[in-house]
Coordinates of C-alpha atoms and ligand atoms in Angstrom, one line a residue:
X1 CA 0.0 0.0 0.0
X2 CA 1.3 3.8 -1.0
X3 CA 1.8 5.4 2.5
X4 CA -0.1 9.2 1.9
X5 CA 1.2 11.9 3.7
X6 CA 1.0 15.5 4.1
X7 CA 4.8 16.8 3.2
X8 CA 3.9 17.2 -0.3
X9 CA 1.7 17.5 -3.3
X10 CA -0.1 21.3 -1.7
X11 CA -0.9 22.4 -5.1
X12 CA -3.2 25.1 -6.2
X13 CA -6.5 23.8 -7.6
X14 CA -9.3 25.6 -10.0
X15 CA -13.0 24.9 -11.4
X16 CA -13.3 24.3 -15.1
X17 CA -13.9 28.4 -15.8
X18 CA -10.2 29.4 -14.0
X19 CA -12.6 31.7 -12.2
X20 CA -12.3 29.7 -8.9
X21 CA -9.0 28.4 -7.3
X22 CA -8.0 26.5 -3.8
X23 CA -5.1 24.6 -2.6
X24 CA -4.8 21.7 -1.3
X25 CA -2.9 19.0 -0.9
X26 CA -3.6 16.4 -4.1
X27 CA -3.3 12.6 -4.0
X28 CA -4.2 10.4 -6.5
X29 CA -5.3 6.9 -5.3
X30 CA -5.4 3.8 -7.8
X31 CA -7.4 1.3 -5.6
X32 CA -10.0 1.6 -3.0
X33 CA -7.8 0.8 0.1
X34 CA -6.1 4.3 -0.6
X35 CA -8.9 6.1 -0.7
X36 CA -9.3 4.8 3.4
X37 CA -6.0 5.8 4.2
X38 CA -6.7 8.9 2.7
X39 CA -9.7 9.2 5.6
X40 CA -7.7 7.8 8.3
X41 CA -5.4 10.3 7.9
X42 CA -7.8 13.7 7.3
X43 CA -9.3 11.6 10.4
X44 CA -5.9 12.0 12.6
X45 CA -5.1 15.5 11.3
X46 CA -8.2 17.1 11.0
X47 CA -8.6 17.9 7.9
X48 CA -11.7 17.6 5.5
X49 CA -11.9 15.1 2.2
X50 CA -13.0 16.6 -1.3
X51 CA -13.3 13.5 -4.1
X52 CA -12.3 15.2 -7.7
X53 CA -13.2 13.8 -11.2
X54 CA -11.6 15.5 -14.5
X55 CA -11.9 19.1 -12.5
X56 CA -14.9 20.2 -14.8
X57 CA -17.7 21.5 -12.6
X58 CA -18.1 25.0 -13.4
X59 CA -18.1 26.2 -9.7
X60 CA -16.1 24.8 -6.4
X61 CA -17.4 21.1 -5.9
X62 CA -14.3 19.7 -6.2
X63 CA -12.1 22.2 -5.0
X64 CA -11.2 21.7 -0.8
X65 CA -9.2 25.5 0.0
X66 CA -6.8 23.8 2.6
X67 CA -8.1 20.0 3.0
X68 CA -6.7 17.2 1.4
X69 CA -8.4 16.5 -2.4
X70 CA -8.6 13.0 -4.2
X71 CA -7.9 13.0 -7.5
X72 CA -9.6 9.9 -8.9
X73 CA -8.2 10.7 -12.9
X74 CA -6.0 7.0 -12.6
X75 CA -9.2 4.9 -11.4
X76 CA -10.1 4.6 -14.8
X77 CA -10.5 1.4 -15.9
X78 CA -13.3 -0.5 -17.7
X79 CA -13.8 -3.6 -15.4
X80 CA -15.9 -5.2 -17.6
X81 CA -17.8 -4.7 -20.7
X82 CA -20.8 -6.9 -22.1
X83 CA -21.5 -5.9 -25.5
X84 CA -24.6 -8.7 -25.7
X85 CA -26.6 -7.2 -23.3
X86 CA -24.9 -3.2 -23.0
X87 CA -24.0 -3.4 -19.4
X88 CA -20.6 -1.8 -18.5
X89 CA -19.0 -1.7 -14.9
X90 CA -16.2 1.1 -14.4
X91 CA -14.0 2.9 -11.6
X92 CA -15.0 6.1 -11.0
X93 CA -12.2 8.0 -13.2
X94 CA -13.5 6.4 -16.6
X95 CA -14.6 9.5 -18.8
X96 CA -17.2 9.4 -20.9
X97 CA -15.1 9.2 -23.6
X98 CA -13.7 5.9 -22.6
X99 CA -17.1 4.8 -22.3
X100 CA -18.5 5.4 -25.3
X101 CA -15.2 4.8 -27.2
X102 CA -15.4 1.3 -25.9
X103 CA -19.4 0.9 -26.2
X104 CA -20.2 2.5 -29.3
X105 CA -18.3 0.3 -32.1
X106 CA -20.3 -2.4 -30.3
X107 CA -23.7 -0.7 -31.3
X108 CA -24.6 1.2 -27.7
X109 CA -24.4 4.8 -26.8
X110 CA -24.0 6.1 -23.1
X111 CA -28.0 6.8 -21.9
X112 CA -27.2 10.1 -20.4
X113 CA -23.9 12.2 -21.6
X114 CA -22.8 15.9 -20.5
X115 CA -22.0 18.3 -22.7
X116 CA -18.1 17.1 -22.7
X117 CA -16.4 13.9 -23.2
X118 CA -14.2 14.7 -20.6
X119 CA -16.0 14.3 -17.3
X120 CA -15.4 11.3 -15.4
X121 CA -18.4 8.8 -14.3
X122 CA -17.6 9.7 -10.7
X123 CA -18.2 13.2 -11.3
X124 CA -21.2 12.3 -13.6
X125 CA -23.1 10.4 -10.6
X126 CA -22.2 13.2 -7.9
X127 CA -23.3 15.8 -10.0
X128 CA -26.3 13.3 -11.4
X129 CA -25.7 14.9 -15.3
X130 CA -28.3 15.7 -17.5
X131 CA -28.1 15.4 -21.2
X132 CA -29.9 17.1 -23.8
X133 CA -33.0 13.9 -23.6
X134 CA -33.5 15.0 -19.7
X135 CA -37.2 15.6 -20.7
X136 CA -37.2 11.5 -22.4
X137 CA -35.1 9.7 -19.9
X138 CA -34.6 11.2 -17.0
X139 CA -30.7 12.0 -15.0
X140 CA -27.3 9.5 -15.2
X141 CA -28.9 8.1 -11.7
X142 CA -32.0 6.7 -13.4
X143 CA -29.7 4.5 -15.7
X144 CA -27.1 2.8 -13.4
X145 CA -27.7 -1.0 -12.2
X146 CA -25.7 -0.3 -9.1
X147 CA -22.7 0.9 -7.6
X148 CA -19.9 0.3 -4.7
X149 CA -18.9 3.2 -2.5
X150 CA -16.6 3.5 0.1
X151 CA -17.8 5.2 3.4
X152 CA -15.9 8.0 5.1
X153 CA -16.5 5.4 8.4
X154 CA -14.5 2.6 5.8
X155 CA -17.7 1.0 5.2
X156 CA -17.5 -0.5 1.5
X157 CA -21.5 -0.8 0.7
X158 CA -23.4 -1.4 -2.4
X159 CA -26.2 0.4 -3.8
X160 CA -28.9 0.1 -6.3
X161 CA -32.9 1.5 -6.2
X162 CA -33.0 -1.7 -4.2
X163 CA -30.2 -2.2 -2.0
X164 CA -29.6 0.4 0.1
X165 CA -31.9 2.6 -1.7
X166 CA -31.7 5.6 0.6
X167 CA -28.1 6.4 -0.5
X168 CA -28.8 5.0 -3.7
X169 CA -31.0 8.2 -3.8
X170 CA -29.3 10.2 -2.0
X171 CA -25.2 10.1 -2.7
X172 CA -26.1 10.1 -6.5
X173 CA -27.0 14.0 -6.8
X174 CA -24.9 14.2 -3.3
X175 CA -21.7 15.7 -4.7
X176 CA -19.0 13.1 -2.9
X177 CA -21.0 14.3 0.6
X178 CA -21.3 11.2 1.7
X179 CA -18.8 8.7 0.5
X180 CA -16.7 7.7 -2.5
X181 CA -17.9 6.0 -5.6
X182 CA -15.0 2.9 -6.5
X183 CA -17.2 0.9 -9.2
X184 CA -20.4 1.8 -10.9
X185 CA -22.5 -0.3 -13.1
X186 CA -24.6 1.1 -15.8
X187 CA -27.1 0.1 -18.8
X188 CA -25.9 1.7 -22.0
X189 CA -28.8 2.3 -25.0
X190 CA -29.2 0.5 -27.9
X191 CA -28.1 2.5 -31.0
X192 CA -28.7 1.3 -34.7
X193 CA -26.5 3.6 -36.3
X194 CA -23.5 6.0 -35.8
X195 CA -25.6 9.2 -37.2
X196 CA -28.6 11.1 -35.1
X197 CA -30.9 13.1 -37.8
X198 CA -31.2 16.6 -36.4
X199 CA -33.6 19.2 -37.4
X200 CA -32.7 22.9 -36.8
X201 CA -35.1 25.8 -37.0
X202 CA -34.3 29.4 -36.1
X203 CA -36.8 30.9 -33.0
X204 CA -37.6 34.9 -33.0
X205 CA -38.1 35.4 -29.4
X206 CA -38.1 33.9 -26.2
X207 CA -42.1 32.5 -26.6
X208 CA -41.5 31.2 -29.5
X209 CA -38.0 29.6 -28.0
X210 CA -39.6 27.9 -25.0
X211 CA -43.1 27.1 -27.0
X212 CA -40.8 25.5 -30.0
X213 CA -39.3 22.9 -27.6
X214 CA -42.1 22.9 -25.0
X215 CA -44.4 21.4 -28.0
X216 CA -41.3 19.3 -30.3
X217 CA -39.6 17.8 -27.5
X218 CA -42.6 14.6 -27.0
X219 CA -41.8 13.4 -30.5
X220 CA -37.8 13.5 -30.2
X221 CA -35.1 11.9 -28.7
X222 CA -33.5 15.1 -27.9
X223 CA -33.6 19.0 -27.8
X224 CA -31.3 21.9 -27.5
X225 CA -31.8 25.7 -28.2
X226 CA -29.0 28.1 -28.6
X227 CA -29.9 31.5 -27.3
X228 CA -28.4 35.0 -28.3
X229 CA -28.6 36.4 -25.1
X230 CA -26.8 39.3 -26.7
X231 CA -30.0 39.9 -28.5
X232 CA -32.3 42.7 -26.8
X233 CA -36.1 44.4 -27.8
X234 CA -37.9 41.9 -30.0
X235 CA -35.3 39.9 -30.4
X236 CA -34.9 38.8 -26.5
X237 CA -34.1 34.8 -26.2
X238 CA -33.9 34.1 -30.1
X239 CA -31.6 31.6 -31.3
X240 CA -32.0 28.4 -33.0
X241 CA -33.5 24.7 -32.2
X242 CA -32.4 21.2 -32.6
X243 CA -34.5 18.6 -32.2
X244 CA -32.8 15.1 -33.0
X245 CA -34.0 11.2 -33.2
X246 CA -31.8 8.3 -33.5
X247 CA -31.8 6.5 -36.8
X248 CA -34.1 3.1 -36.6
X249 CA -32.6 0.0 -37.2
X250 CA -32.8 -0.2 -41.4
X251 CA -32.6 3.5 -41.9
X252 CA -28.5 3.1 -42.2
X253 CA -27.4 1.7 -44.9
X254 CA -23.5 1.1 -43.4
X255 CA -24.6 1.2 -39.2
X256 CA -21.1 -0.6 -38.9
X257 CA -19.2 2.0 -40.9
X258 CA -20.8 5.1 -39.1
X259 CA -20.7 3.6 -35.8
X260 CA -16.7 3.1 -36.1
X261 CA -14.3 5.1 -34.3
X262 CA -12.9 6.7 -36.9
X263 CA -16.4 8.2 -38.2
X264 CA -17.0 9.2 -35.0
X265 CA -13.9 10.9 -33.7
X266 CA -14.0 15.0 -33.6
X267 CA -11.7 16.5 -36.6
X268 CA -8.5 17.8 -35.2
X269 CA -8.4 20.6 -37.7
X270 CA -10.5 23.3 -39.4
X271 CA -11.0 23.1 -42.5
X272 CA -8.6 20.1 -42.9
X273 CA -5.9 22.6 -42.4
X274 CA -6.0 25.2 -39.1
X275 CA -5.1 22.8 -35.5
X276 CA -8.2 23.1 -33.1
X277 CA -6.0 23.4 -30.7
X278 CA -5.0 26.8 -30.6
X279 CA -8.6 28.4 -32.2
X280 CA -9.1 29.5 -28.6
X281 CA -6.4 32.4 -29.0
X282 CA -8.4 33.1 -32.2
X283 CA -11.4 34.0 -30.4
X284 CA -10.1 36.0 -27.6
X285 CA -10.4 39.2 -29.6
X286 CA -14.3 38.3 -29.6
X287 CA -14.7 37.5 -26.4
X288 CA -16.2 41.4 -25.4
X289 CA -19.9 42.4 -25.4
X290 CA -19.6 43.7 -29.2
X291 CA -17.5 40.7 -30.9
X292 CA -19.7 38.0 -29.2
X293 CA -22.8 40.3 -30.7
X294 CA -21.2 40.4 -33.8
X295 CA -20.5 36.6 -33.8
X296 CA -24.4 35.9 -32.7
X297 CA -26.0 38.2 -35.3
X298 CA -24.0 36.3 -38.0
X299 CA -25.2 32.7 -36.4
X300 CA -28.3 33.5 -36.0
X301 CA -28.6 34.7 -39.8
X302 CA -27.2 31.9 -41.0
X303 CA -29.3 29.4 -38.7
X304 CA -32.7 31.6 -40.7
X305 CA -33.6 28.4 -42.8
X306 CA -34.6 25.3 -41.5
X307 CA -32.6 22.3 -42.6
X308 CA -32.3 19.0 -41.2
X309 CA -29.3 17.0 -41.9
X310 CA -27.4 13.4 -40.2
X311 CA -24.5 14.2 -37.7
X312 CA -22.1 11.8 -35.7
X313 CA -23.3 11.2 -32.0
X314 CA -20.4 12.7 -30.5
X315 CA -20.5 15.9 -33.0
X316 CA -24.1 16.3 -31.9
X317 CA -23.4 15.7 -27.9
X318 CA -19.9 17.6 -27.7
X319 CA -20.1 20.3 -29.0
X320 CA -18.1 22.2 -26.7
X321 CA -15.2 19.8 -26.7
X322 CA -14.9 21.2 -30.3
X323 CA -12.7 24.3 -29.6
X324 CA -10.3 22.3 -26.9
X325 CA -10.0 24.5 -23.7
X326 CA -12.5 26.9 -25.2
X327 CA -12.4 28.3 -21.9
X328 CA -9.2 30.3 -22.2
X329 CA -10.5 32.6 -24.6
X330 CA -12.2 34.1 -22.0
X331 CA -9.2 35.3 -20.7
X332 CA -7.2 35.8 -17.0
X333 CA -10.6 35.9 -15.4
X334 CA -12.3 33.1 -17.0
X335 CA -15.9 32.4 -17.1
X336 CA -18.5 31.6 -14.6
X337 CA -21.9 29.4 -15.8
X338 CA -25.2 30.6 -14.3
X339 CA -27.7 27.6 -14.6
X340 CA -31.7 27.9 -13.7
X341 CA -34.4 25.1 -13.8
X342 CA -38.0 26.9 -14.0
X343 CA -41.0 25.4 -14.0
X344 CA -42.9 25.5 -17.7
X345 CA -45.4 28.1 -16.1
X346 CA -42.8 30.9 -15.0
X347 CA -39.9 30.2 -17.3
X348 CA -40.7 32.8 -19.7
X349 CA -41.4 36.0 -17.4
X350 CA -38.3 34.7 -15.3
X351 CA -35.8 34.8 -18.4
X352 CA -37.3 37.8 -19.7
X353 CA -36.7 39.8 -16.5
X354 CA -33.2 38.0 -16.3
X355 CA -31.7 38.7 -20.1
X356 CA -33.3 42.0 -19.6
X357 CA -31.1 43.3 -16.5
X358 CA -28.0 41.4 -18.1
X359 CA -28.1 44.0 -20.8
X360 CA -28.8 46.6 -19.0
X361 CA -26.2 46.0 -16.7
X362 CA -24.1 45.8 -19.8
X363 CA -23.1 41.9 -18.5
X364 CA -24.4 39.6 -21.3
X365 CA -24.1 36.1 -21.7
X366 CA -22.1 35.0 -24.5
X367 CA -23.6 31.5 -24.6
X368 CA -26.7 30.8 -23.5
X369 CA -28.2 26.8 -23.5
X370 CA -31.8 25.6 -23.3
X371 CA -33.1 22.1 -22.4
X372 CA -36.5 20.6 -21.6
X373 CA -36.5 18.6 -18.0
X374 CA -38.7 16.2 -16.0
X375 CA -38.6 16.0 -12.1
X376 CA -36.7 13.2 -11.0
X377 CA -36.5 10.9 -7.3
X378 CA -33.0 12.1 -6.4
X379 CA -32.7 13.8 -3.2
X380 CA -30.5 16.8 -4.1
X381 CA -32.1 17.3 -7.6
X382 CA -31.6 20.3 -9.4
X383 CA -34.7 19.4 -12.6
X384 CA -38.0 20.5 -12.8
X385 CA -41.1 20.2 -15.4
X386 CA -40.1 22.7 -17.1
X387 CA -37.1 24.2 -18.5
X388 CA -33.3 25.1 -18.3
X389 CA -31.1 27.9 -19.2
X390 CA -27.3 28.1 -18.6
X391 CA -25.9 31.2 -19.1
X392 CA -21.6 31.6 -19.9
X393 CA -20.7 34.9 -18.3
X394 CA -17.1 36.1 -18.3
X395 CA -15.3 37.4 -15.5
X396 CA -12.7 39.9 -15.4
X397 CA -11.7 41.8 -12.0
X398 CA -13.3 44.8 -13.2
X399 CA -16.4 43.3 -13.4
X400 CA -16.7 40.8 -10.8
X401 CA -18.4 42.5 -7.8
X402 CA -21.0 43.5 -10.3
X403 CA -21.4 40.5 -12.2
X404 CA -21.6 38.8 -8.4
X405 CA -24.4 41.3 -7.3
X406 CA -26.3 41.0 -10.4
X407 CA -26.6 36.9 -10.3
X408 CA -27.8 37.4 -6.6
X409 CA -30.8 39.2 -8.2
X410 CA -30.9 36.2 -10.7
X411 CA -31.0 34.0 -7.6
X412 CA -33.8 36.1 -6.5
X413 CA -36.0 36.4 -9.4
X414 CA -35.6 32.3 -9.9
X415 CA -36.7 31.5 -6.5
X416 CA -39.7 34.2 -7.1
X417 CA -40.4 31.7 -9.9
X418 CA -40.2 28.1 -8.0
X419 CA -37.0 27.3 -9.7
X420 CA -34.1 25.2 -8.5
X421 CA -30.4 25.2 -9.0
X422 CA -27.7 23.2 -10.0
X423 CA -24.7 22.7 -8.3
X424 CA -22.2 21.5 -10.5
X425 CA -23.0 25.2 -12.4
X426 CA -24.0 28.1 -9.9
X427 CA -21.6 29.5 -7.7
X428 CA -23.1 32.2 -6.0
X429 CA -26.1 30.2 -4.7
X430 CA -26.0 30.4 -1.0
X431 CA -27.0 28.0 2.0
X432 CA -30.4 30.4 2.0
X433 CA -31.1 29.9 -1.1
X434 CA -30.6 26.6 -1.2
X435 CA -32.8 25.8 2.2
X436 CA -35.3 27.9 0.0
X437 CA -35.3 25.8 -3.5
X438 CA -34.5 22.0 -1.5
X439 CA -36.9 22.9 1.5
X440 CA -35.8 22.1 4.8
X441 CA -37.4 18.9 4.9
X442 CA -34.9 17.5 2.9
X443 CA -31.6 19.1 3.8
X444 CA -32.7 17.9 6.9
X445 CA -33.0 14.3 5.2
X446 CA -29.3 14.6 3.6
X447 CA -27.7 15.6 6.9
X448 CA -29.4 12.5 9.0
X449 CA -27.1 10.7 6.1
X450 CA -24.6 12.4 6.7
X451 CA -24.8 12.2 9.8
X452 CA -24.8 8.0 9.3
X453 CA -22.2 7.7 6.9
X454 CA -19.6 10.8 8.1
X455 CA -19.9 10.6 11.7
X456 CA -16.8 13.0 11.9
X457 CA -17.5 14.8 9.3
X458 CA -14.1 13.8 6.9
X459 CA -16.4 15.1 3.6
X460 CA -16.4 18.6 3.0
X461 CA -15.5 21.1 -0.5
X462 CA -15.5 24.4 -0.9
X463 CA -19.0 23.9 -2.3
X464 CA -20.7 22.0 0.7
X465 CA -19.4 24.5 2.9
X466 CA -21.3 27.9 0.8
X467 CA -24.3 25.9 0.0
X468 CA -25.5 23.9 3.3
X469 CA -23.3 26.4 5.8
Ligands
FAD1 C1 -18.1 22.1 -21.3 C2 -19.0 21.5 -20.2 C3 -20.3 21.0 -20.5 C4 -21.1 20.5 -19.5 N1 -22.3 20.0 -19.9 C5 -23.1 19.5 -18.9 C6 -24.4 19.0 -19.3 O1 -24.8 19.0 -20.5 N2 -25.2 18.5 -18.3 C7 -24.7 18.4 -17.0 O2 -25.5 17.9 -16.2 N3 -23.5 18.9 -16.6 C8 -22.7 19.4 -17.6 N4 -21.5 19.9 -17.2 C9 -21.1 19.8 -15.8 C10 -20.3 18.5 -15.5 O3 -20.9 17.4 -16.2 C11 -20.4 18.2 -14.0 O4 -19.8 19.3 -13.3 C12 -19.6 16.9 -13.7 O5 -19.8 16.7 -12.3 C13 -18.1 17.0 -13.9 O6 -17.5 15.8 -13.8 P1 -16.0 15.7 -13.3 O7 -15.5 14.3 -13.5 O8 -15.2 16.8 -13.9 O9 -16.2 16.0 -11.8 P2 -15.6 17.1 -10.8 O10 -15.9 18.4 -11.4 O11 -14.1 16.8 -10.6 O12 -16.4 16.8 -9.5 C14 -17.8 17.1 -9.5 C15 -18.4 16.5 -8.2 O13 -18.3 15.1 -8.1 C16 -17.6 14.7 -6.9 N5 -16.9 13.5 -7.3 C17 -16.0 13.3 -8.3 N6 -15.7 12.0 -8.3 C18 -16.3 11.3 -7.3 C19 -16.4 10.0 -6.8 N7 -15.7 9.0 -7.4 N8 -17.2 9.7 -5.8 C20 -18.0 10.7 -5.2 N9 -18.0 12.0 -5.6 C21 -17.2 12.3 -6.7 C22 -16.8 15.9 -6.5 O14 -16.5 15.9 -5.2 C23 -17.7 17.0 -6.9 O15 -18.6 17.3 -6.0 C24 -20.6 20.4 -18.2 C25 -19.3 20.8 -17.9 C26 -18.5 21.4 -18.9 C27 -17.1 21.8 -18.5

């Protein structure tokens, strides 16, 4: 066994935005029986446990300013993979693009993916991901058979809706509160071919926005909406809709062809030419109120006729991960991701209020994201019947207080409007706030958990500590 101690590895530590940073000190365990010793020892020095994926949670869940952080990035192997019936167990560091690199060739696709590749299934089940089918088939939680945990107490337990269903419920959503994830075991979904057919139609206005996905969404597999939230007057919350289906068995000619790797893979250059890799200095010019409207008018224009046309599954899911470390264009500062659920009834007058006093503050988004959700059993969950709208805001020192002051407002209007909040995004929401949108009832449920499986309270991040005091 690796002996972990505390004369080195105190490193500094930052959320996926560079808008956030902590130190702490950093080990990386490879097997279960580390991640104990790594307990024993916050146990005899008093210090508190964070459990880190790939590092890309918007906000501070896995960052633990002076406490010891695990870094799970080297458990990350497949245990086992059953291509006949889809099933796939995993340590918790395997990213989704593992996954679906090793499940896809074999005709299955990963139920529930976030918008990157690059998260880890660890991080997936703490946060309890939604993908852009939320509204279809529900969270990650809702697709995984079971999964093995290790306790802050030691405890090693198994959980599945059955077994242990309490913390089934409760530590998927619970952001590594109360114990560690080691092995999880998940169904994937049968796919038929390496192509989703996605139809896109441009949206004037915010009522047409929601109303668009609000009355597609029953007959698809998936919807998106892109919204200029640059865009003010009649123009508030246009943007442009995708609604995709998969393919049925039959409708590809090739399914073996398309579902290959090498048709699925993301191009590493522009135009065959120009390396992704460094677009992101490219954009940094752009990245002030008037380039990003500039950029937005042209996208929107261009997205004015409806087409429909046959894309690769991770094209269509990952997006983001096609401008690597988009992120740095934002600059020193970075970027900051504001994320409201609202209920179908109160979404529109909320976001109208919202994109309103972001321009008039002269703070705009420069990406904004819409999805259709479905409540879900998950104690900490963050989705309603209704929708949600994640907001990219970039932070720079001169704006910060402001940009701070003005998503307290936003936290204000969304409670107003029965909303929730997720925290893998948000990181302004405070422990108010949060007692307001979870209700007592349930915090109160969470900490009698706690309580059970973190007698001494060895689980903490910078998160748990702003949102539940
Ligand atoms: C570009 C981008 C797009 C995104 N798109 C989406 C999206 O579409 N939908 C969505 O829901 N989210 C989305 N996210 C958010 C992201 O999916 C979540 O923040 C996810 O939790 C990150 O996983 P990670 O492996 O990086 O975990 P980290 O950020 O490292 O950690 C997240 C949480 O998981 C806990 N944790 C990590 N590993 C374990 C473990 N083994 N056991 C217990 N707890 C653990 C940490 O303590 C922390 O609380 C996106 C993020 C980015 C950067």
């Amino acid at each position: 066994m690796t002996t972990i101690t505390l004369d080195q590895n105190f490193v500094s530590l930052d959320n996926f935005g560079h808008s956030m940073r902590a130190s702490s000190f950093t080990f990386k365990p490879t097997r279960a029986d580390e991640i104990e010793e790594a307990f024993q020892l916050a146990k005899k020095t008093g210090l508190t446990v964070t459990a880190r994926g790939a590092g890309r949670s918007y906000n501070d869940a896995s960052l633990n300013g002076g406490g010891i952080v695990l870094d799970l990035t080297s458990m990350n192997h497949i245990i086992k993979w059953d291509p006949a019936k889809g099933v796939v167990i995993a340590e918790p560091g395997v990213t989704l693009q593992q996954l679906w690199q090793t499940t896809e060739p074999d005709g299955w696709w990963p139920p529930v993916v976030s918008g990157t590749m690059l998260t880890t299934l660890g991080g997936c089940l703490a946060a309890n991901v939604h993908g852009k089918n939320n509204f279809k088939v529900g969270p990650i939680g809702e697709h995984v058979i079971e999964f093995n945990a290790i306790l802050p107490t030691g405890a090693e337990i198994t959980c599945s809706p059955k077994k242990n269903a309490d913390l089934f419920y409760a530590m998927i959503s619970g952001l590594g509160m109360l114990g560690i994830f080691t092995s999880i075991t998940m169904q994937m979904n049968r796919i038929y071919s390496g192509l989703l057919e996605v139809h896109a139609r441009p949206v004037r206005d915010l009522h047409e926005h929601l109303s668009v996905i609000l009355e597609n969404a029953p007959a698809y597999d998936y919807i998106v909406g892109w919204l200029d939230a640059t865009a003010g007057g009649r123009g508030l919350g246009r943007g442009q809709i995708h609604a995709t289906n998969y393919l049925h068995e039959g409708d590809d000619p090739d399914p073996q062809k398309t579902m290959s790797l090498k048709n699925q893979m993301l191009p590493s250059r522009i135009f065959g030419v120009f390396p992704k890799s460094i677009l992101y200095i490219f954009m940094g010019p752009f990245m002030n109120n008037l380039g990003v409207w500039a950029v937005n008018t042209g996208k929107y224009m261009a997205s004015l006729p409806r087409h429909t046309f046959r894309e690769s599954h991770a094209a269509f899911h990952f997006l983001l991960d096609y401008v690597p470390n988009f992120e740095l264009s934002y600059g020193r500062g970075g970027l900051i991701e504001y994320q409201s659920f609202l209920p179908k009834e109160s979404a529109e007058a909320a976001w109208t209020e919202m994109l309103r006093l972001s321009l008039k503050c002269g703070l705009p988004s420069y990406l904004g994201v819409t999805k259709r959700h479905r409540p879900d059993k998950f104690l900490l969950t963050h989705a309603v019947d209704g929708f949600s709208l994640a907001l990219d805001f970039k932070v720079t020192n001169g704006n910060r207080a402001k940009l701070s002051q003005m998503l307290q407002e936003f936290d204000r209007i969304v409670l107003d409007a029965g909303g929730r909040f997720y925290f893998a995004k948000n990181s302004e929401t405070t422990s108010e706030s949060t007692t307001r949108f979870l209700g007592a009832e349930t915090i109160e449920k969470f900490k009698k958990l706690k309580k059970r499986c973190d007698p001494n309270e060895l689980l903490e991040s910078n998160l748990y500590r702003r949102v539940f005091g």
